[in-house]
CSV table of C-alpha atoms in Angstrom, one decimal:
chain,number,residue,atom,x,y,z
A,1,MET,CA,136.2,98.8,87.4
A,2,ASN,CA,132.6,98.9,86.3
A,3,THR,CA,131.7,102.5,86.7
A,4,ASN,CA,128.3,102.2,85.0
A,5,SER,CA,126.8,100.4,88.0
A,6,SER,CA,128.6,102.5,90.5
A,7,LYS,CA,127.2,106.0,89.7
A,8,GLU,CA,124.5,105.9,92.3
A,9,LYS,CA,126.1,103.7,94.9
A,10,LEU,CA,127.2,105.2,98.2
A,11,VAL,CA,130.2,103.8,100.0
A,12,LEU,CA,131.1,104.5,103.6
A,13,VAL,CA,134.8,104.8,104.4
A,14,THR,CA,135.7,104.9,108.1
A,15,GLY,CA,138.5,107.0,109.5
A,16,GLY,CA,138.6,109.3,106.5
A,17,THR,CA,141.9,111.1,107.3
A,18,GLY,CA,143.9,107.8,107.4
A,19,PHE,CA,146.7,107.0,105.0
A,20,ILE,CA,144.9,103.9,103.5
A,21,ALA,CA,141.5,105.5,103.8
A,22,VAL,CA,142.3,108.6,101.7
A,23,HIS,CA,143.7,106.4,98.9
A,24,CYS,CA,140.6,104.3,99.1
A,25,ILE,CA,138.4,107.4,98.8
A,26,ALA,CA,140.4,108.6,95.8
A,27,GLN,CA,140.0,105.3,94.0
A,28,LEU,CA,136.3,105.1,94.8
A,29,LEU,CA,135.7,108.6,93.5
A,30,ASN,CA,137.7,107.9,90.3
A,31,ALA,CA,135.6,104.7,89.8
A,32,GLY,CA,132.4,106.8,89.9
A,33,TYR,CA,131.2,106.0,93.4
A,34,HIS,CA,129.7,108.5,95.9
A,35,VAL,CA,131.6,108.4,99.2
A,36,ARG,CA,130.7,109.2,102.8
A,37,ALA,CA,133.7,109.3,105.2
A,38,THR,CA,133.6,109.3,109.0
A,39,LEU,CA,135.8,111.8,110.9
A,40,ARG,CA,136.3,112.2,114.6
A,41,SER,CA,136.2,116.0,113.9
A,42,LEU,CA,134.4,117.6,111.0
A,43,ASP,CA,137.2,120.2,111.0
A,44,ARG,CA,139.3,117.7,109.2
A,45,GLY,CA,137.1,117.7,106.1
A,46,ASP,CA,139.2,120.3,104.3
A,47,THR,CA,142.4,118.3,105.1
A,48,VAL,CA,140.9,115.2,103.4
A,49,ARG,CA,139.9,117.2,100.3
A,50,ALA,CA,143.4,118.6,100.1
A,51,MET,CA,144.9,115.2,100.3
A,52,LEU,CA,142.6,113.9,97.6
A,53,ARG,CA,143.6,116.7,95.3
A,54,GLU,CA,147.2,115.8,95.9
A,55,GLY,CA,146.3,112.2,95.0
A,56,GLY,CA,144.6,113.3,91.7
A,57,ALA,CA,141.0,112.9,92.8
A,58,ASP,CA,138.3,115.6,92.5
A,59,ALA,CA,135.7,115.0,95.2
A,60,GLY,CA,133.3,117.6,94.1
A,61,ASP,CA,129.8,117.0,95.6
A,62,ARG,CA,130.3,113.2,95.6
A,63,LEU,CA,132.0,113.3,99.0
A,64,ASN,CA,130.5,114.1,102.4
A,65,PHE,CA,131.5,113.6,106.0
A,66,VAL,CA,129.8,112.4,109.2
A,67,GLN,CA,131.3,112.9,112.6
A,68,ALA,CA,131.7,109.5,114.3
A,69,ASP,CA,134.1,107.8,116.7
A,70,LEU,CA,134.7,104.1,117.0
A,71,ALA,CA,134.5,104.5,120.8
A,72,SER,CA,130.9,105.8,120.7
A,73,ASP,CA,127.6,104.7,119.2
A,74,ALA,CA,126.8,108.3,118.2
A,75,ASN,CA,126.1,108.9,114.5
A,76,TRP,CA,127.0,105.4,113.2
A,77,SER,CA,123.4,104.8,112.1
A,78,LYS,CA,123.5,108.1,110.2
A,79,ALA,CA,126.9,107.2,108.8
A,80,VAL,CA,125.9,103.8,107.2
A,81,SER,CA,122.4,105.0,106.1
A,82,ASP,CA,121.8,104.3,102.4
A,83,CYS,CA,125.3,102.8,101.9
A,84,THR,CA,125.7,99.8,99.7
A,85,TYR,CA,129.2,99.1,100.9
A,86,VAL,CA,131.4,99.9,103.9
A,87,LEU,CA,135.2,100.0,103.9
A,88,HIS,CA,136.1,99.8,107.6
A,89,VAL,CA,139.6,101.2,107.4
A,90,ALA,CA,139.7,103.1,110.7
A,91,SER,CA,141.7,101.5,113.5
A,92,PRO,CA,143.1,102.6,116.9
A,93,THR,CA,146.8,103.4,116.4
A,94,PRO,CA,149.4,101.4,118.3
A,95,LYS,CA,150.0,102.6,121.9
A,96,VAL,CA,153.6,102.5,123.1
A,97,ASN,CA,153.1,103.4,126.8
A,98,TYR,CA,150.2,101.3,127.7
A,99,LYS,CA,149.5,99.8,131.2
A,100,HIS,CA,147.5,96.8,130.0
A,101,GLU,CA,147.0,95.2,126.6
A,102,ASP,CA,143.2,95.7,127.0
A,103,GLU,CA,143.8,99.4,126.2
A,104,MET,CA,144.4,98.3,122.6
A,105,ILE,CA,142.3,95.1,122.5
A,106,ILE,CA,139.0,96.4,123.7
A,107,PRO,CA,138.8,99.5,121.5
A,108,ALA,CA,139.8,97.5,118.4
A,109,ARG,CA,137.3,94.8,118.9
A,110,GLU,CA,134.4,97.0,120.1
A,111,GLY,CA,135.0,99.4,117.2
A,112,ILE,CA,134.7,96.7,114.6
A,113,LEU,CA,131.6,95.2,116.2
A,114,ARG,CA,130.0,98.7,116.4
A,115,VAL,CA,130.4,99.1,112.6
A,116,LEU,CA,129.2,95.6,111.8
A,117,ARG,CA,126.1,96.0,113.9
A,118,THR,CA,125.0,99.2,112.3
A,119,ALA,CA,125.9,98.0,108.8
A,120,LYS,CA,123.7,94.9,109.4
A,121,ASP,CA,120.8,97.0,110.7
A,122,ALA,CA,121.1,99.3,107.6
A,123,ARG,CA,121.1,96.4,105.3
A,124,VAL,CA,124.6,97.2,103.8
A,125,LYS,CA,125.6,94.5,101.2
A,126,ARG,CA,129.2,94.0,102.2
A,127,VAL,CA,131.8,95.3,104.6
A,128,VAL,CA,135.5,95.2,103.7
A,129,LEU,CA,137.6,95.2,106.8
A,130,THR,CA,141.2,96.5,107.0
A,131,SER,CA,142.9,94.0,109.3
A,132,ALA,CA,146.7,93.6,109.3
A,133,ILE,CA,149.4,91.1,108.7
A,134,GLY,CA,149.7,91.2,112.5
A,135,ALA,CA,146.7,88.9,112.6
A,136,VAL,CA,148.5,86.3,110.6
A,137,VAL,CA,152.2,85.9,111.2
A,138,TYR,CA,153.0,86.3,115.0
A,139,GLY,CA,153.6,83.7,117.6
A,140,HIS,CA,154.8,80.9,115.3
A,141,PRO,CA,158.1,79.0,115.1
A,142,ASN,CA,160.4,80.3,112.4
A,143,GLN,CA,159.6,79.0,108.9
A,144,THR,CA,161.0,79.6,105.5
A,145,ALA,CA,157.7,78.9,103.6
A,146,PRO,CA,155.6,82.1,103.2
A,147,PHE,CA,152.5,82.4,105.5
A,148,ASP,CA,149.2,82.6,103.8
A,149,GLU,CA,145.6,83.5,104.7
A,150,ASN,CA,145.0,80.1,106.4
A,151,THR,CA,147.3,81.1,109.3
A,152,TRP,CA,146.3,83.1,112.3
A,153,THR,CA,148.5,84.8,114.8
A,154,ASN,CA,149.0,82.8,118.0
A,155,THR,CA,147.7,85.3,120.6
A,156,ALA,CA,149.2,83.4,123.5
A,157,ASN,CA,152.6,84.9,122.7
A,158,ALA,CA,152.0,87.8,120.4
A,159,PRO,CA,152.7,91.5,121.1
A,160,ALA,CA,149.7,93.5,122.4
A,161,TYR,CA,149.0,95.4,119.2
A,162,GLN,CA,149.2,92.3,117.0
A,163,LYS,CA,147.0,90.5,119.5
A,164,SER,CA,144.5,93.3,119.3
A,165,LYS,CA,144.3,93.1,115.5
A,166,THR,CA,143.9,89.3,115.7
A,167,LEU,CA,141.2,89.3,118.3
A,168,ALA,CA,139.3,92.1,116.5
A,169,GLU,CA,139.4,90.3,113.2
A,170,ARG,CA,138.3,87.1,114.8
A,171,ALA,CA,135.4,89.0,116.5
A,172,ALA,CA,134.3,90.2,113.1
A,173,TRP,CA,134.2,86.7,111.6
A,174,ASP,CA,132.3,85.4,114.6
A,175,PHE,CA,129.8,88.2,114.3
A,176,ILE,CA,129.1,87.4,110.7
A,177,LYS,CA,128.7,83.7,111.5
A,178,THR,CA,126.4,84.2,114.4
A,179,GLU,CA,124.6,87.5,113.9
A,180,GLY,CA,125.4,88.6,110.4
A,181,ASN,CA,121.9,87.9,108.9
A,182,GLY,CA,123.2,88.0,105.4
A,183,LEU,CA,125.8,90.8,105.8
A,184,GLU,CA,128.9,90.0,103.7
A,185,LEU,CA,132.4,90.4,104.9
A,186,ALA,CA,135.8,90.4,103.2
A,187,VAL,CA,139.1,91.2,105.0
A,188,ILE,CA,142.3,92.7,103.8
A,189,ASN,CA,145.6,91.9,105.7
A,190,PRO,CA,148.2,94.4,104.5
A,191,VAL,CA,151.9,94.1,105.3
A,192,THR,CA,154.0,97.2,105.9
A,193,VAL,CA,152.3,99.9,103.8
A,194,MET,CA,154.4,102.3,101.8
A,195,GLY,CA,153.6,104.4,98.7
A,196,PRO,CA,152.9,108.1,98.2
A,197,VAL,CA,152.0,110.3,101.2
A,198,LEU,CA,149.3,112.8,100.4
A,199,GLY,CA,149.7,115.1,103.4
A,200,PRO,CA,150.8,115.2,107.0
A,201,ASP,CA,148.5,112.3,108.0
A,202,TYR,CA,150.3,109.0,107.2
A,203,SER,CA,150.7,105.6,108.8
A,204,HIS,CA,153.3,104.8,111.5
A,205,SER,CA,155.1,102.5,109.0
A,206,ILE,CA,156.1,105.6,106.9
A,207,HIS,CA,158.0,106.9,109.9
A,208,LEU,CA,160.5,104.1,109.2
A,209,ILE,CA,161.4,105.9,105.9
A,210,LYS,CA,161.3,109.3,107.5
A,211,ASN,CA,163.7,108.2,110.3
A,212,LEU,CA,166.1,106.7,107.7
A,213,LEU,CA,166.1,109.8,105.6
A,214,THR,CA,166.6,112.2,108.5
A,215,GLY,CA,169.4,110.1,110.0
A,216,LYS,CA,167.4,109.5,113.2
A,217,MET,CA,168.1,105.7,112.8
A,218,PRO,CA,171.8,105.0,113.5
A,219,GLY,CA,171.4,101.8,111.5
A,220,CYS,CA,168.9,99.1,110.8
A,221,PRO,CA,167.6,96.5,113.3
A,222,LYS,CA,167.7,92.9,112.0
A,223,ILE,CA,164.0,93.0,111.2
A,224,ASN,CA,162.4,91.4,108.2
A,225,SER,CA,159.2,92.5,106.5
A,226,CYS,CA,157.2,92.5,103.3
A,227,PHE,CA,156.1,95.8,101.8
A,228,ILE,CA,153.1,97.0,99.7
A,229,ASP,CA,152.1,100.2,98.0
A,230,VAL,CA,149.1,102.0,99.6
A,231,ARG,CA,147.6,102.5,96.1
A,232,ASP,CA,147.6,98.7,95.6
A,233,VAL,CA,146.1,98.2,99.1
A,234,ALA,CA,143.3,100.6,98.1
A,235,ASP,CA,142.8,98.8,94.8
A,236,LEU,CA,142.5,95.5,96.6
A,237,HIS,CA,139.8,97.0,98.9
A,238,LEU,CA,137.8,97.9,95.8
A,239,ARG,CA,138.2,94.5,94.3
A,240,ALA,CA,137.2,92.8,97.5
A,241,MET,CA,134.2,95.1,97.7
A,242,GLU,CA,132.9,94.4,94.2
A,243,ASN,CA,133.9,90.8,93.4
A,244,PRO,CA,131.4,88.2,94.4
A,245,ALA,CA,134.3,85.7,95.0
A,246,ALA,CA,135.7,87.9,97.8
A,247,ASN,CA,132.7,87.3,100.2
A,248,GLY,CA,133.8,85.4,103.3
A,249,GLU,CA,137.5,85.6,102.4
A,250,ARG,CA,140.6,87.2,103.8
A,251,PHE,CA,143.4,88.5,101.4
A,252,ILE,CA,147.0,89.2,102.3
A,253,ALA,CA,148.3,92.4,100.5
A,254,THR,CA,152.0,92.1,99.8
A,255,ALA,CA,154.3,92.8,96.9
A,256,GLY,CA,156.8,89.9,96.5
A,257,GLU,CA,159.0,88.4,99.2
A,258,SER,CA,160.1,89.8,102.5
A,259,ILE,CA,163.4,91.8,102.8
A,260,TRP,CA,165.6,92.9,105.7
A,261,LEU,CA,165.5,96.6,106.7
A,262,VAL,CA,169.1,97.1,105.6
A,263,ALA,CA,167.8,96.3,102.1
A,264,VAL,CA,165.3,99.2,102.5
A,265,ALA,CA,168.1,101.5,103.4
A,266,LYS,CA,170.1,100.4,100.4
A,267,ILE,CA,167.1,101.1,98.1
A,268,LEU,CA,166.9,104.7,99.4
A,269,LYS,CA,170.7,105.2,99.2
A,270,GLU,CA,171.0,103.9,95.7
A,271,ASN,CA,168.1,105.8,94.2
A,272,LEU,CA,167.7,109.2,95.9
A,273,GLY,CA,171.1,110.8,95.6
A,274,ALA,CA,171.9,113.6,98.0
A,275,ALA,CA,168.4,113.2,99.6
A,276,ALA,CA,169.6,109.9,101.1
A,277,ASP,CA,172.9,111.3,102.5
A,278,LYS,CA,171.9,110.7,106.1
A,279,VAL,CA,170.7,107.1,105.5
A,280,LYS,CA,172.8,104.5,107.4
A,281,VAL,CA,173.3,101.3,105.5
A,282,LYS,CA,174.4,99.1,108.3
A,283,GLU,CA,172.7,96.4,110.4
A,284,LEU,CA,172.6,97.1,114.2
A,285,PRO,CA,173.7,94.2,116.5
A,286,ASN,CA,170.8,92.6,118.4
A,287,THR,CA,172.6,93.1,121.7
A,288,LEU,CA,172.6,96.9,121.1
A,289,LEU,CA,168.9,96.9,120.6
A,290,ARG,CA,168.2,94.8,123.7
A,291,ILE,CA,170.1,97.3,125.8
A,292,ALA,CA,168.2,100.3,124.2
A,293,ALA,CA,164.9,98.5,124.8
A,294,LEU,CA,165.4,98.8,128.5
A,295,LYS,CA,164.7,102.5,128.2
A,296,ASP,CA,162.8,102.9,124.9
A,297,PRO,CA,159.3,101.3,124.7
A,298,MET,CA,159.4,101.7,120.9
A,299,VAL,CA,162.6,99.7,120.6
A,300,LYS,CA,161.2,97.2,123.1
A,301,SER,CA,158.3,96.5,120.8
A,302,MET,CA,160.8,95.4,118.1
A,303,ILE,CA,162.6,92.8,120.2
A,304,PRO,CA,160.3,89.8,119.4
A,305,LEU,CA,160.8,90.5,115.7
A,306,LEU,CA,164.6,90.4,115.7
A,307,GLY,CA,166.0,87.9,113.2
A,308,LYS,CA,162.6,86.4,112.3
A,309,VAL,CA,161.6,85.9,108.7
A,310,MET,CA,158.2,87.4,108.1
A,311,ASN,CA,157.5,86.2,104.6
A,312,VAL,CA,153.9,86.0,103.3
A,313,THR,CA,152.2,85.5,99.9
A,314,SER,CA,149.4,87.3,98.2
A,315,ALA,CA,148.9,84.6,95.6
A,316,LYS,CA,145.3,84.3,96.6
A,317,ALA,CA,144.4,87.9,95.8
A,318,ILE,CA,146.3,87.7,92.5
A,319,ARG,CA,144.6,84.5,91.6
A,320,GLN,CA,141.0,85.2,92.8
A,321,LEU,CA,140.7,88.9,92.3
A,322,GLY,CA,143.1,89.6,89.4
A,323,TRP,CA,145.1,91.9,91.6
A,324,SER,CA,148.5,93.0,90.4
A,325,PRO,CA,150.7,95.0,92.9
A,326,ARG,CA,153.7,97.1,91.9
A,327,PRO,CA,157.1,96.1,93.2
A,328,ALA,CA,158.1,96.8,96.8
A,329,GLU,CA,161.0,98.9,95.7
A,330,GLU,CA,158.6,101.2,93.8
A,331,ALA,CA,156.4,101.5,96.9
A,332,ILE,CA,159.4,102.3,99.2
A,333,LEU,CA,160.7,105.0,96.8
A,334,ALA,CA,157.2,106.5,96.3
A,335,ALA,CA,157.0,107.0,100.1
A,336,ALA,CA,160.4,108.6,100.3
A,337,GLN,CA,159.9,110.9,97.3
A,338,SER,CA,156.5,112.1,98.5
A,339,LEU,CA,157.9,113.0,102.0
A,340,ILE,CA,160.6,115.0,100.3
A,341,ARG,CA,158.3,116.7,97.8
A,342,LEU,CA,155.8,117.7,100.4
A,343,GLN,CA,158.6,118.9,102.8
A,344,LEU,CA,157.4,116.6,105.6
A,345,LEU,CA,160.8,115.4,106.8
A,346,ASP,CA,161.1,118.3,109.2
A,347,GLN,CA,157.7,117.9,110.7
């Protein structure tokens, strides 16, 4: 990273307590940038600083916070003021017990448009949006070839959360095309994010590792996924922010090919010794999950994924941005080891 030119540049990171966001802040600070982060409550500022210390970043006076919520216009103009770049990482978390899909779709779409409007008005150079693989791979017939950035989720038959991510990202691209007025946009589409947890705030994907380590999962659903380390996701955000070639592009963030969840369980079992004693290395029958789905909304959300290969490629990010992610196994073990080290398995 070219730190010489970054000394005086200010970057806004939205959703500052988030798993990906904190790692982005850490890497921005280490690259010499000044960072402003939005928080829904300023009381969380000390938590963010503590997580940054855990991640090896000294914020000092180069980090400040603004209270802002994606559901409200309040303070967004203040948040983006004087910023050269915006990393829009904040996103509504998946709802399990929702009455209508619009409960996820509308907040996701409106939140992104709120940030883009204020960024345009403040003459921000570029916004890097954290989308998701959910905006790429859902609603298609099974295929063995990996999906790439040219594919979009078919919202006609996608689960509500993935539909919300797709419609929100599409709204962002439409805004840039029709109202952007020179504002640049790059989009990152991460697969299942692993890597080191820095504190009690971490993504819902890390709960998979926690549930395996604590024995809460009696086995592994026949679900297939790619994995990526959060440190590499953050690195890709910075590359997409700085590299002229990233403007107007979306980039899938994955490390290697997809694997079945039972392979994740085996990675834990074979590398963590006694800490993995409760991990069940067996695949659960699909029929068992379909029965459980009748009573458990979380299990119900897995049903459309059973048996489907979800393989994607990040060749574009590697080729265009010089990105080099660490292996998926390393990312999975880093997540597990950090949960153990920070004694978060009982929380």
